[in-house]
PDB file of N, CA, C and O in Angstrom:
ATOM      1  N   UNK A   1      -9.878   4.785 -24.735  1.00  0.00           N
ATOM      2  CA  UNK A   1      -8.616   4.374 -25.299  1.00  0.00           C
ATOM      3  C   UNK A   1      -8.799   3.040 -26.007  1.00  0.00           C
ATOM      4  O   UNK A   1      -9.768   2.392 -25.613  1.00  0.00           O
ATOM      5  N   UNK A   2      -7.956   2.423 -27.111  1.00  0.00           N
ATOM      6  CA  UNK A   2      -7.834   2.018 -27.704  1.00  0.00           C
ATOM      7  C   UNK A   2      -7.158   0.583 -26.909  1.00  0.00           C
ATOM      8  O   UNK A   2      -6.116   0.747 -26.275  1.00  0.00           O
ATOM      9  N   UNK A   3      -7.778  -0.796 -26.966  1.00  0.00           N
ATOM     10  CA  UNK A   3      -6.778  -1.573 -26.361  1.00  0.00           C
ATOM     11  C   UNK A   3      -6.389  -2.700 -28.203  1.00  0.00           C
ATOM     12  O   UNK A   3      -7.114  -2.720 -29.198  1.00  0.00           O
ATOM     13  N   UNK A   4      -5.243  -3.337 -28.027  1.00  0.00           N
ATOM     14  CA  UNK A   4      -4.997  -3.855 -28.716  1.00  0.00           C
ATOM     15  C   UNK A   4      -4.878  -5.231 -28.665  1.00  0.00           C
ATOM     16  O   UNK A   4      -3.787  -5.651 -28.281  1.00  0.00           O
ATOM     17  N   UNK A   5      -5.708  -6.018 -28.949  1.00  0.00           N
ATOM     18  CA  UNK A   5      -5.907  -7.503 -28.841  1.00  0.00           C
ATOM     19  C   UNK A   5      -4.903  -8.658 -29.859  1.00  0.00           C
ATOM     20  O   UNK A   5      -5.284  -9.079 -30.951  1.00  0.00           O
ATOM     21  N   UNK A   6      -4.312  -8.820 -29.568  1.00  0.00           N
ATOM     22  CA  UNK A   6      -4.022 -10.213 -30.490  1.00  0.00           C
ATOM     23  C   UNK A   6      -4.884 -10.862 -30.944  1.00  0.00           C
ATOM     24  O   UNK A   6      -6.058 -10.677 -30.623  1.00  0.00           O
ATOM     25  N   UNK A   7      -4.442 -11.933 -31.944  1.00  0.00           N
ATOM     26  CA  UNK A   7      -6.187 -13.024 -32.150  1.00  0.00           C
ATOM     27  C   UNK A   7      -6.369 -13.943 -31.440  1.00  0.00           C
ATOM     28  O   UNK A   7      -7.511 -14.397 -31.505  1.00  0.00           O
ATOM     29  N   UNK A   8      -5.592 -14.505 -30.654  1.00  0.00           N
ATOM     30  CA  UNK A   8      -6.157 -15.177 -29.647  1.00  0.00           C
ATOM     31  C   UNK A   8      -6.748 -14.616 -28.561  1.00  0.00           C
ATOM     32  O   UNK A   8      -7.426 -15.353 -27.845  1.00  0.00           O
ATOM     33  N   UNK A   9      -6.633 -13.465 -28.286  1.00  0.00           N
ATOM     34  CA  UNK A   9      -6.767 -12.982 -27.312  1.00  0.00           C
ATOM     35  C   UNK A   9      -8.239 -12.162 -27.189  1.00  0.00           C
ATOM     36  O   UNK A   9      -8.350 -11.252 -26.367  1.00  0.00           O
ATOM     37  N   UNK A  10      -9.308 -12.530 -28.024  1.00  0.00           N
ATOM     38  CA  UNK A  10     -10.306 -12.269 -28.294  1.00  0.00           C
ATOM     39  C   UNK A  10     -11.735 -13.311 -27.386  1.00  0.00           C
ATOM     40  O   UNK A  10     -11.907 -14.529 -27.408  1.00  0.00           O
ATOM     41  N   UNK A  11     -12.324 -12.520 -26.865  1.00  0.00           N
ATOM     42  CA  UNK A  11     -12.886 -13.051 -25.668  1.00  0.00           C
ATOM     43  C   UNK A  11     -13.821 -14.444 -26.099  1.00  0.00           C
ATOM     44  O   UNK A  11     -14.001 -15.286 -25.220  1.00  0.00           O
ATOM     45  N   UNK A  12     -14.398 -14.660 -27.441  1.00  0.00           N
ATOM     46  CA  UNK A  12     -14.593 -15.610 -27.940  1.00  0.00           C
ATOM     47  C   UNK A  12     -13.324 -16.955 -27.973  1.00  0.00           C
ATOM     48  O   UNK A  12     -13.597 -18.155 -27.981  1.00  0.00           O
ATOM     49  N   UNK A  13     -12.019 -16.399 -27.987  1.00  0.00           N
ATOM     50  CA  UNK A  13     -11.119 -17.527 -28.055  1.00  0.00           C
ATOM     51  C   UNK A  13     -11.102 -17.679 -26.949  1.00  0.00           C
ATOM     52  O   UNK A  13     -10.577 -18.792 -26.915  1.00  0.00           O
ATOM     53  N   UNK A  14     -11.396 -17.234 -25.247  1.00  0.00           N
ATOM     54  CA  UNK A  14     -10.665 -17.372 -24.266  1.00  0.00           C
ATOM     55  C   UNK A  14     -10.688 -18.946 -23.549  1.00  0.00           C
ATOM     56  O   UNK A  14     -11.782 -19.499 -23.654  1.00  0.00           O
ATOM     57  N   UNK A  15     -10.067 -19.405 -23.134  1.00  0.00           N
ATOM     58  CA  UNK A  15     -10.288 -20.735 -22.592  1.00  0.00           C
ATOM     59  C   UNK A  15     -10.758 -21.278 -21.472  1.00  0.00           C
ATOM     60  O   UNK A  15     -10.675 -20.803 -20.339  1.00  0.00           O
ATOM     61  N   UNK A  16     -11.317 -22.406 -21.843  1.00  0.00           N
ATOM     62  CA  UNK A  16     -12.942 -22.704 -21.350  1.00  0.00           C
ATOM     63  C   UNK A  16     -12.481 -22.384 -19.337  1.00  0.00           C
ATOM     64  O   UNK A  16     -11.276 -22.317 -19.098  1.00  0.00           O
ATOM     65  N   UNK A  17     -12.945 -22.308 -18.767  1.00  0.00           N
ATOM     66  CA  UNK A  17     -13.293 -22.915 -17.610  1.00  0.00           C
ATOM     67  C   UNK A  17     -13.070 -23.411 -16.848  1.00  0.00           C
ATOM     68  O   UNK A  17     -14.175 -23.508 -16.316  1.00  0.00           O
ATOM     69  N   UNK A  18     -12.089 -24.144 -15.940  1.00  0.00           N
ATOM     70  CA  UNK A  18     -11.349 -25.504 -15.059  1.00  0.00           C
ATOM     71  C   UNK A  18     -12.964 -25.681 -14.516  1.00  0.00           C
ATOM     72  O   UNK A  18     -13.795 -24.790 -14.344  1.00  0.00           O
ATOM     73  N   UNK A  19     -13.090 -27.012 -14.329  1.00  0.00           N
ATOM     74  CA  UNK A  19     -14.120 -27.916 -13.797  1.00  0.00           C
ATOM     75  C   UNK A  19     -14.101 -27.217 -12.114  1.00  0.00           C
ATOM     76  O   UNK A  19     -13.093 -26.732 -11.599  1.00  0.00           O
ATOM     77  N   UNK A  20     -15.097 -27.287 -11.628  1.00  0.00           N
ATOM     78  CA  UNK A  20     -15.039 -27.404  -9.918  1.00  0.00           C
ATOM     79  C   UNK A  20     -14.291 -28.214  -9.029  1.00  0.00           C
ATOM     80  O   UNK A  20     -14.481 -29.429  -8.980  1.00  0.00           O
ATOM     81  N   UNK A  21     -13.567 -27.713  -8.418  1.00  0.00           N
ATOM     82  CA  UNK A  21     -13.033 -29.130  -7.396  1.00  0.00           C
ATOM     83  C   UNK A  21     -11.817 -28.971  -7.904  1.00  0.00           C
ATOM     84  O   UNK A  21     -11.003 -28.769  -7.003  1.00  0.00           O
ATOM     85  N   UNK A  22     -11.308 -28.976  -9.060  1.00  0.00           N
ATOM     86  CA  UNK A  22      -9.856 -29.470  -9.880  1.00  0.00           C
ATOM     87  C   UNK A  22      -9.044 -28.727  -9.634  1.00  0.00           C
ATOM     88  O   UNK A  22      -7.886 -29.139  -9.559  1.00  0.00           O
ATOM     89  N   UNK A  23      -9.408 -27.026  -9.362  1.00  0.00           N
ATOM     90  CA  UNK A  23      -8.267 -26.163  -9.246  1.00  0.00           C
ATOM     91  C   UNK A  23      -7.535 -25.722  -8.658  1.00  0.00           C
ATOM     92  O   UNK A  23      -8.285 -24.824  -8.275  1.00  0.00           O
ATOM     93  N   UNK A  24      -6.150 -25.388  -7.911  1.00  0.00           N
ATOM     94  CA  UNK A  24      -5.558 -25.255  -6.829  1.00  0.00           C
ATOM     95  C   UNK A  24      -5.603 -23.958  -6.295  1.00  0.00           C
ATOM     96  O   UNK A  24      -4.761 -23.417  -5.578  1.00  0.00           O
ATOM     97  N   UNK A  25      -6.366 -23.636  -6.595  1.00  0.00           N
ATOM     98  CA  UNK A  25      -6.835 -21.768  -6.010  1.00  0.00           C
ATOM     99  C   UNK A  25      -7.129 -21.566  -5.174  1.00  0.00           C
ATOM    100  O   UNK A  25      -7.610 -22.632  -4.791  1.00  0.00           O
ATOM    101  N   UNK A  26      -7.305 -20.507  -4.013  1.00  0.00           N
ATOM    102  CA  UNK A  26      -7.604 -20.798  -2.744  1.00  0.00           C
ATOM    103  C   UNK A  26      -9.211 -20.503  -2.721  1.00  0.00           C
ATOM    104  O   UNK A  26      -9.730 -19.567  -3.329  1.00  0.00           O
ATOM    105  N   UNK A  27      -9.842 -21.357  -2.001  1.00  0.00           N
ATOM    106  CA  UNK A  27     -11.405 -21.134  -1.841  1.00  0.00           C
ATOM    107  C   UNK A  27     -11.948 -19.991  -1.537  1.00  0.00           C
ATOM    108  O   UNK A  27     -11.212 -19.170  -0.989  1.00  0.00           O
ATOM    109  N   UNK A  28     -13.444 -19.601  -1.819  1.00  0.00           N
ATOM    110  CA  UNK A  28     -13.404 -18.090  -1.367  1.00  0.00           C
ATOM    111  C   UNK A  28     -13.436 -17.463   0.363  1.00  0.00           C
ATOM    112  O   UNK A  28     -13.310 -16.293   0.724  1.00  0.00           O
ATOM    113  N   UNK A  29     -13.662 -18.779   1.272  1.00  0.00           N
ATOM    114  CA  UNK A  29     -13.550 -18.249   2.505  1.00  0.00           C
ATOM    115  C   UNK A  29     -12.405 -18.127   2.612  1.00  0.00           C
ATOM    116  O   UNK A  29     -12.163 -17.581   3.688  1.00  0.00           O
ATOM    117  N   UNK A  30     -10.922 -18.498   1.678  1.00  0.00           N
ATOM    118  CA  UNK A  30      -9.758 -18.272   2.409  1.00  0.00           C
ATOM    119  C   UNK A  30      -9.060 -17.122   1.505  1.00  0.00           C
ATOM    120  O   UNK A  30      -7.973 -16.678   1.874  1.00  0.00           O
ATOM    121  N   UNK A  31      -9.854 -16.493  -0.020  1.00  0.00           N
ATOM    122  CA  UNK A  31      -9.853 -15.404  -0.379  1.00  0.00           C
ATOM    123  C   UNK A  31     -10.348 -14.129   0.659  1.00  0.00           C
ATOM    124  O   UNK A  31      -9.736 -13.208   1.200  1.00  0.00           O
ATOM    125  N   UNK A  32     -11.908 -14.605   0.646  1.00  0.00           N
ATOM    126  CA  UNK A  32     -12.427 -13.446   1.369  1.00  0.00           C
ATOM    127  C   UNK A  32     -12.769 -13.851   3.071  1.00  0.00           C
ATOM    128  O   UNK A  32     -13.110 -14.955   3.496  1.00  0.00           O
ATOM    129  N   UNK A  33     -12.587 -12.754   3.752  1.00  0.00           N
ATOM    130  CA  UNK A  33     -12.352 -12.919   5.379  1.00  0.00           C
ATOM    131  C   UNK A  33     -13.085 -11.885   5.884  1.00  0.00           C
ATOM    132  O   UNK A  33     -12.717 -10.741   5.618  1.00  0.00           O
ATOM    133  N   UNK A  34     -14.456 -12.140   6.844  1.00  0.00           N
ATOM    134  CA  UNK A  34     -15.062 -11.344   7.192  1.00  0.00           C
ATOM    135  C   UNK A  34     -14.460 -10.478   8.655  1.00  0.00           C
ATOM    136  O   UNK A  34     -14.236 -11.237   9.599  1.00  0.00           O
ATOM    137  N   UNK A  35     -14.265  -9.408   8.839  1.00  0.00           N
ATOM    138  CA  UNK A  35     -13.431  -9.009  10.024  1.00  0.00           C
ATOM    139  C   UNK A  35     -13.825  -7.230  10.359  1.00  0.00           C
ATOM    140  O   UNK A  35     -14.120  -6.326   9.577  1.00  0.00           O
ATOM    141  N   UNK A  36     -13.715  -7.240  11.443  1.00  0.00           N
ATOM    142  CA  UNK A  36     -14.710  -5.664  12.655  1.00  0.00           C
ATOM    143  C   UNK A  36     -13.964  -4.728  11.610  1.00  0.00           C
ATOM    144  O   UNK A  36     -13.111  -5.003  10.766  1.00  0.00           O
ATOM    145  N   UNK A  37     -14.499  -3.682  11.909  1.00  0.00           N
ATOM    146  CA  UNK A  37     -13.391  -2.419  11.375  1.00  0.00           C
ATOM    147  C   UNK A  37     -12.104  -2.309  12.357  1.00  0.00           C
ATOM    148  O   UNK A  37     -11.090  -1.693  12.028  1.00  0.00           O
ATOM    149  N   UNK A  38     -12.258  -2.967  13.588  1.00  0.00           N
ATOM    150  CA  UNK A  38     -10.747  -2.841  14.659  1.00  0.00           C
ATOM    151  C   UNK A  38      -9.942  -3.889  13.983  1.00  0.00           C
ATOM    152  O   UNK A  38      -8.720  -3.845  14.124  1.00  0.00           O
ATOM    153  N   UNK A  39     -10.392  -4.668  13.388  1.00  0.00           N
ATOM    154  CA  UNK A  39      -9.388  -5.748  12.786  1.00  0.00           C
ATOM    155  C   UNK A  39      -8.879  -5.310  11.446  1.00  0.00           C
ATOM    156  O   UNK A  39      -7.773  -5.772  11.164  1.00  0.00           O
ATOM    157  N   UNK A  40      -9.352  -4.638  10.687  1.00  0.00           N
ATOM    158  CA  UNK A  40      -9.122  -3.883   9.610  1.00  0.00           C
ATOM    159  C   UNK A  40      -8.306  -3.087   9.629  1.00  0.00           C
ATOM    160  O   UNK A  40      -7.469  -3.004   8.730  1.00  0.00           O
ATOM    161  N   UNK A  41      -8.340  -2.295  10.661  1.00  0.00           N
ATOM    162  CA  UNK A  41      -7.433  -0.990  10.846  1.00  0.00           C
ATOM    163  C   UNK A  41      -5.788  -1.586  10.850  1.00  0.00           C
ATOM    164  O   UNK A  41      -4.770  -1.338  10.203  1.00  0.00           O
ATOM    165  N   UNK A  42      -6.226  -2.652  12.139  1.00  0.00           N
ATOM    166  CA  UNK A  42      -5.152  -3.265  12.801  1.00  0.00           C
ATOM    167  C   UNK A  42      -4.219  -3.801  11.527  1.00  0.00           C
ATOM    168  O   UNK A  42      -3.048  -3.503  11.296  1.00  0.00           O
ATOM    169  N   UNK A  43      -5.105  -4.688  10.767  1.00  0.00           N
ATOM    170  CA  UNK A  43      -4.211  -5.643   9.563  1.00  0.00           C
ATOM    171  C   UNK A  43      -3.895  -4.532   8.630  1.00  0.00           C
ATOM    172  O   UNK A  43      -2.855  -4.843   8.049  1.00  0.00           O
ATOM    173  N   UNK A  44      -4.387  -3.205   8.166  1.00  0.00           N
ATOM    174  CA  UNK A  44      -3.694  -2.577   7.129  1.00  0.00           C
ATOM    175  C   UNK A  44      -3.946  -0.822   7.553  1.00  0.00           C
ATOM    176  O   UNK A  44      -4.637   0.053   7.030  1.00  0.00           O
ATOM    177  N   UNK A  45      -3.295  -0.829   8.396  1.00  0.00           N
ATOM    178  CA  UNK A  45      -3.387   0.842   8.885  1.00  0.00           C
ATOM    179  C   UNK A  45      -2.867   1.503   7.701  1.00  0.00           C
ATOM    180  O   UNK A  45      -3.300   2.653   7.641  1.00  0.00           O
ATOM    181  N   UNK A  46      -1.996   1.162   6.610  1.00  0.00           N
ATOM    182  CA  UNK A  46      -1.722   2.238   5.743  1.00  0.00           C
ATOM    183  C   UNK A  46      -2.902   3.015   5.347  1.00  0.00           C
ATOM    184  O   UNK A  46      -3.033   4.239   5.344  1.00  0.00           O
ATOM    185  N   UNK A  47      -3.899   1.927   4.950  1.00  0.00           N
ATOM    186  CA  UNK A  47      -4.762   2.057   4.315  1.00  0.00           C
ATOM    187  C   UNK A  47      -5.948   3.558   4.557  1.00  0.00           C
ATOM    188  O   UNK A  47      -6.637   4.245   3.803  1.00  0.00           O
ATOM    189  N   UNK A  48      -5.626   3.517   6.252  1.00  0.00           N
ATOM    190  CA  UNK A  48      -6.356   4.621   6.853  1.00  0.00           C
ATOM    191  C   UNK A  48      -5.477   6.168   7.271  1.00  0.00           C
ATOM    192  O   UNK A  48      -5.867   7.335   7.324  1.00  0.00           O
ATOM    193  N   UNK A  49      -4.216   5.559   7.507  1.00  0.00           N
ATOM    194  CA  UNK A  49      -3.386   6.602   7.734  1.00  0.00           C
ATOM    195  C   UNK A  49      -1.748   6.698   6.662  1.00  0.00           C
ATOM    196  O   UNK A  49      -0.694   7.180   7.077  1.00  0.00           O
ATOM    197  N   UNK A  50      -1.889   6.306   5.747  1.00  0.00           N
ATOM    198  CA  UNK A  50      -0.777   6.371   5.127  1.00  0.00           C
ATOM    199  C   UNK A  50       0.207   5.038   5.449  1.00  0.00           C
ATOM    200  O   UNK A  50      -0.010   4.046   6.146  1.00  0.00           O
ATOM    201  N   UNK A  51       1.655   5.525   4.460  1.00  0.00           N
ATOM    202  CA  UNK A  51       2.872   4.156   5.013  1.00  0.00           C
ATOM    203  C   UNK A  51       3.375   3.854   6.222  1.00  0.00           C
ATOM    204  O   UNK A  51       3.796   4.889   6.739  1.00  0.00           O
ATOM    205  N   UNK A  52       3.569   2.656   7.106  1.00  0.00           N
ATOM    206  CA  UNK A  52       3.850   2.746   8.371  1.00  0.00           C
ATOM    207  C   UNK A  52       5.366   2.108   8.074  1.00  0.00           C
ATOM    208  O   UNK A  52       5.726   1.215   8.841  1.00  0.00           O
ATOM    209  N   UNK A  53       6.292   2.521   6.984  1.00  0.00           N
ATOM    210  CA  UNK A  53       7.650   2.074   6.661  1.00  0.00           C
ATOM    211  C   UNK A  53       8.412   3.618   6.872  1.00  0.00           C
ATOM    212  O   UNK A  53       8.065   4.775   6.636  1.00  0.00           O
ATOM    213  N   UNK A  54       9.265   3.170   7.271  1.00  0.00           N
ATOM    214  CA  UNK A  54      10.286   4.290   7.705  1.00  0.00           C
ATOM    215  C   UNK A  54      10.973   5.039   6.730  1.00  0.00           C
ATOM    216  O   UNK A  54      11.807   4.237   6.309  1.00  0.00           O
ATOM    217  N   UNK A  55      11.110   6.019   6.164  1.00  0.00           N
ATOM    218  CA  UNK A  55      10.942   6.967   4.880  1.00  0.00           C
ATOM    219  C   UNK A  55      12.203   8.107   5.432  1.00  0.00           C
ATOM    220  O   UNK A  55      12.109   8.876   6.389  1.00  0.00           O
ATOM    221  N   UNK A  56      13.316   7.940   4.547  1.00  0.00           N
ATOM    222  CA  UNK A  56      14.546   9.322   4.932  1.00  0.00           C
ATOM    223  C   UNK A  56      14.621  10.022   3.436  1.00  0.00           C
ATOM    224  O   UNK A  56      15.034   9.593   2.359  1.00  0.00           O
ATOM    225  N   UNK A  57      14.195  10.955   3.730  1.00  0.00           N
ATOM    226  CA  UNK A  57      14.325  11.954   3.152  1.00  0.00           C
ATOM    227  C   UNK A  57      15.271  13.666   3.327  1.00  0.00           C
ATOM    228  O   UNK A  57      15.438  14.229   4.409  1.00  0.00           O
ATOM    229  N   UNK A  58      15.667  14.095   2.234  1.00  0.00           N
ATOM    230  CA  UNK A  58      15.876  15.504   2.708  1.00  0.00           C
ATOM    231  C   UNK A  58      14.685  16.496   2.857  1.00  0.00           C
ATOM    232  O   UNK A  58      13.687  16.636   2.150  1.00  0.00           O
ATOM    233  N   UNK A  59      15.191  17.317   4.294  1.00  0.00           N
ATOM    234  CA  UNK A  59      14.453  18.223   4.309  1.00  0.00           C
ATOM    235  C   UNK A  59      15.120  19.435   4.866  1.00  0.00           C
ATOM    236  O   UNK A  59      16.337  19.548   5.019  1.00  0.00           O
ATOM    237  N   UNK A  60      14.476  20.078   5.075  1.00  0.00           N
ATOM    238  CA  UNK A  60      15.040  21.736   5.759  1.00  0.00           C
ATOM    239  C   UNK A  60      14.390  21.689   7.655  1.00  0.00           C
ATOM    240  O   UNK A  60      13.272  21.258   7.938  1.00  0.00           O
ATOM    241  N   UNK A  61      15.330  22.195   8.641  1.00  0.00           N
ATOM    242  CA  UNK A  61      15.108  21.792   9.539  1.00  0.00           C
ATOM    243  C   UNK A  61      15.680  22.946  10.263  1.00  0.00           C
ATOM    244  O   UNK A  61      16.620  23.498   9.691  1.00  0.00           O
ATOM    245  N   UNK A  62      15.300  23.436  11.432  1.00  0.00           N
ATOM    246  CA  UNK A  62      15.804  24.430  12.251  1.00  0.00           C
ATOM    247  C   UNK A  62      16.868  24.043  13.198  1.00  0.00           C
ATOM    248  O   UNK A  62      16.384  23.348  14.091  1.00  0.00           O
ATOM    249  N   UNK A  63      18.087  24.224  13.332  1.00  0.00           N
ATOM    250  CA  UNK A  63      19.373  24.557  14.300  1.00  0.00           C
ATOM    251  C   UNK A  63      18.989  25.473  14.997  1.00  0.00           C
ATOM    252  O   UNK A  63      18.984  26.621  14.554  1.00  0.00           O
ATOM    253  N   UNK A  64      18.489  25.117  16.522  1.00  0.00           N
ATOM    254  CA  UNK A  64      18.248  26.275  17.678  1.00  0.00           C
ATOM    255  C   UNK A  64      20.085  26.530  17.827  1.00  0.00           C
ATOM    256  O   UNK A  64      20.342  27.701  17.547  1.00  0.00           O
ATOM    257  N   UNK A  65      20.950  25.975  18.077  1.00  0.00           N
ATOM    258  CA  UNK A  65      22.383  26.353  18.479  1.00  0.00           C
ATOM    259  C   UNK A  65      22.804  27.427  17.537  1.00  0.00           C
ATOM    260  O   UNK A  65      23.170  28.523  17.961  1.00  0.00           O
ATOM    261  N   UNK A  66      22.754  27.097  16.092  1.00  0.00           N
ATOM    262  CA  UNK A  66      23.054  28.149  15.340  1.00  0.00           C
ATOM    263  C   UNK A  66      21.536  28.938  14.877  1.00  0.00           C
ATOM    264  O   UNK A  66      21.626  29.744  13.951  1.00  0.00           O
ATOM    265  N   UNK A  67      20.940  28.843  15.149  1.00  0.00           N
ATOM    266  CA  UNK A  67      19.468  29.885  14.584  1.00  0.00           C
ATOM    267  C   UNK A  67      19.609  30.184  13.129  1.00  0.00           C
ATOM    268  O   UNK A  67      19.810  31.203  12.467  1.00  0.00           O
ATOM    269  N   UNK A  68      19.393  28.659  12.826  1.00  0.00           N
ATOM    270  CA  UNK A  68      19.833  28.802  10.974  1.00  0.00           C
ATOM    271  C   UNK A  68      19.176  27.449  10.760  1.00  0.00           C
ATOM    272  O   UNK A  68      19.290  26.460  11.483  1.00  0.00           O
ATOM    273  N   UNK A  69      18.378  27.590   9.501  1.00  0.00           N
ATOM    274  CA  UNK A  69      17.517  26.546   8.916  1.00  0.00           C
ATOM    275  C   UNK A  69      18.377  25.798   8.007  1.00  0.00           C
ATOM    276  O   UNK A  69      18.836  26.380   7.024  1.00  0.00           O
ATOM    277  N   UNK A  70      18.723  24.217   8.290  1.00  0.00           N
ATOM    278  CA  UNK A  70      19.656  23.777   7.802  1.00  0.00           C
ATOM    279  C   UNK A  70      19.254  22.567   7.001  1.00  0.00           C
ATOM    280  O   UNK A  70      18.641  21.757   7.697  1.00  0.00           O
ATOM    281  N   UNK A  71      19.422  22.185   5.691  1.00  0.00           N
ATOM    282  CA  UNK A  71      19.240  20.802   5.009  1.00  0.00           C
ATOM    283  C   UNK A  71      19.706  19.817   5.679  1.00  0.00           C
ATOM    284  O   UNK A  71      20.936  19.813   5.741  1.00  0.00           O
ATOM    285  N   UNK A  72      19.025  18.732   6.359  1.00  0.00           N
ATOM    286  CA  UNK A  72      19.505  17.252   6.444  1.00  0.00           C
ATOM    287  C   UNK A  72      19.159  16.357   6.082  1.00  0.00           C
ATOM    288  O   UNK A  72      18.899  16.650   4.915  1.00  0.00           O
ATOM    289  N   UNK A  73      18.875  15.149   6.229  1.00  0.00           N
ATOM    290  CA  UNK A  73      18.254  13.733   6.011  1.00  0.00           C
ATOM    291  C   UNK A  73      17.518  13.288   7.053  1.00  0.00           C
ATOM    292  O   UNK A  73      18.211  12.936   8.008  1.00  0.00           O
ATOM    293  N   UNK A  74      16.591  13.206   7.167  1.00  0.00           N
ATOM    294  CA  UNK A  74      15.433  12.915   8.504  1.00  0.00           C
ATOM    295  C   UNK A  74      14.492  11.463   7.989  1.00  0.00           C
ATOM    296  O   UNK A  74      13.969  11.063   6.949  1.00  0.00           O
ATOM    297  N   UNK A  75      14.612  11.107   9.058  1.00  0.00           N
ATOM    298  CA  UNK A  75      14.416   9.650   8.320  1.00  0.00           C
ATOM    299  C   UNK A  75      12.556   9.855   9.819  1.00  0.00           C
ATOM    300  O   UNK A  75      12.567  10.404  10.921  1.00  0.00           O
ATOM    301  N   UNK A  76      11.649   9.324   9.278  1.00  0.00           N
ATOM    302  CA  UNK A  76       9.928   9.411   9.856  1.00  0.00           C
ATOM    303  C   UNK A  76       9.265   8.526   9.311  1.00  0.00           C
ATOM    304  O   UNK A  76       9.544   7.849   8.321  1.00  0.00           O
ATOM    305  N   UNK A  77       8.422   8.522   9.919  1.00  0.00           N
ATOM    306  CA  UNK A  77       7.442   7.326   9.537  1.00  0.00           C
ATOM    307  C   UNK A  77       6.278   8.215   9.611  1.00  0.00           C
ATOM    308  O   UNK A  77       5.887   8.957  10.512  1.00  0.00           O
ATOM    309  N   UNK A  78       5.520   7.790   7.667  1.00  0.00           N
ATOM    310  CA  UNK A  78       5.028   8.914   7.506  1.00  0.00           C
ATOM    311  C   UNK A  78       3.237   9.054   7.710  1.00  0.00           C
ATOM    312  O   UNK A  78       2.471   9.987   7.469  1.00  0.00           O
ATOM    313  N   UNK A  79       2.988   7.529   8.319  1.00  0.00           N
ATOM    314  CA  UNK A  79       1.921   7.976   9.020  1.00  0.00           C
ATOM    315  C   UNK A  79       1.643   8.087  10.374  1.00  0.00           C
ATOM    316  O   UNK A  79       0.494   7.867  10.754  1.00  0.00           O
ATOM    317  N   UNK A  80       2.640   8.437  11.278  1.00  0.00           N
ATOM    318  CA  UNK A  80       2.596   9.095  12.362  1.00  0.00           C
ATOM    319  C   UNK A  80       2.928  10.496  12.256  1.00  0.00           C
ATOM    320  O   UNK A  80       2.460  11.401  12.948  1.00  0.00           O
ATOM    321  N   UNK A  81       3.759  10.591  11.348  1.00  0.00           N
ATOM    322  CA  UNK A  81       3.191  12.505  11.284  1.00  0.00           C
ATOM    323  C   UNK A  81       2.281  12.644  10.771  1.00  0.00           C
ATOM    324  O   UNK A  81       2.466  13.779  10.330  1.00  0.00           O
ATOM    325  N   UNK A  82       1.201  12.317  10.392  1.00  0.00           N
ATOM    326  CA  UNK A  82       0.147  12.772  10.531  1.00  0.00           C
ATOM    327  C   UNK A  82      -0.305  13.217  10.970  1.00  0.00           C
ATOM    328  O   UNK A  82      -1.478  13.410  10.651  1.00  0.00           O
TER     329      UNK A  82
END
């Protein structure tokens, strides 16, 4: 695909550099964090099992009283059904 550059925006124009030391960015040990795969799981389980946010949706659902499959709103969390 085709990207479309402005003229400044040409990697020869890009601007220079910030010096070392000067910039308020966070350092890379407080970017990057070495941690077990149990700590991993723990800090972002979506990641392994899906959203752990509570999700209502319609769905179709069985009425044992009436023995009739009925539309409701069922609200789950959708990586425990998993």
């Amino acid at each position: 695909a085709d990207v479309l550059m402005g003229e400044n925006s040409h990697p020869n124009n890009a601007p220079a550099a910030e010096a070392p030391g000067k910039s308020s960015k966070k350092t890379i040990e407080q970017t990057y964090q070495k941690k077990t795969q149990l700590e991993h799981i723990l800090l972002r389980p979506d990641t392994y099992i899906g959203s752990t946010e509570q999700v209502t949706q319609p769905m179709f659902v069985f009425n044992e009283e009436t023995q009739r499959i009925h539309s409701r709103d069922v609200t789950y969390t959708p990586g425990l059904y998993k």
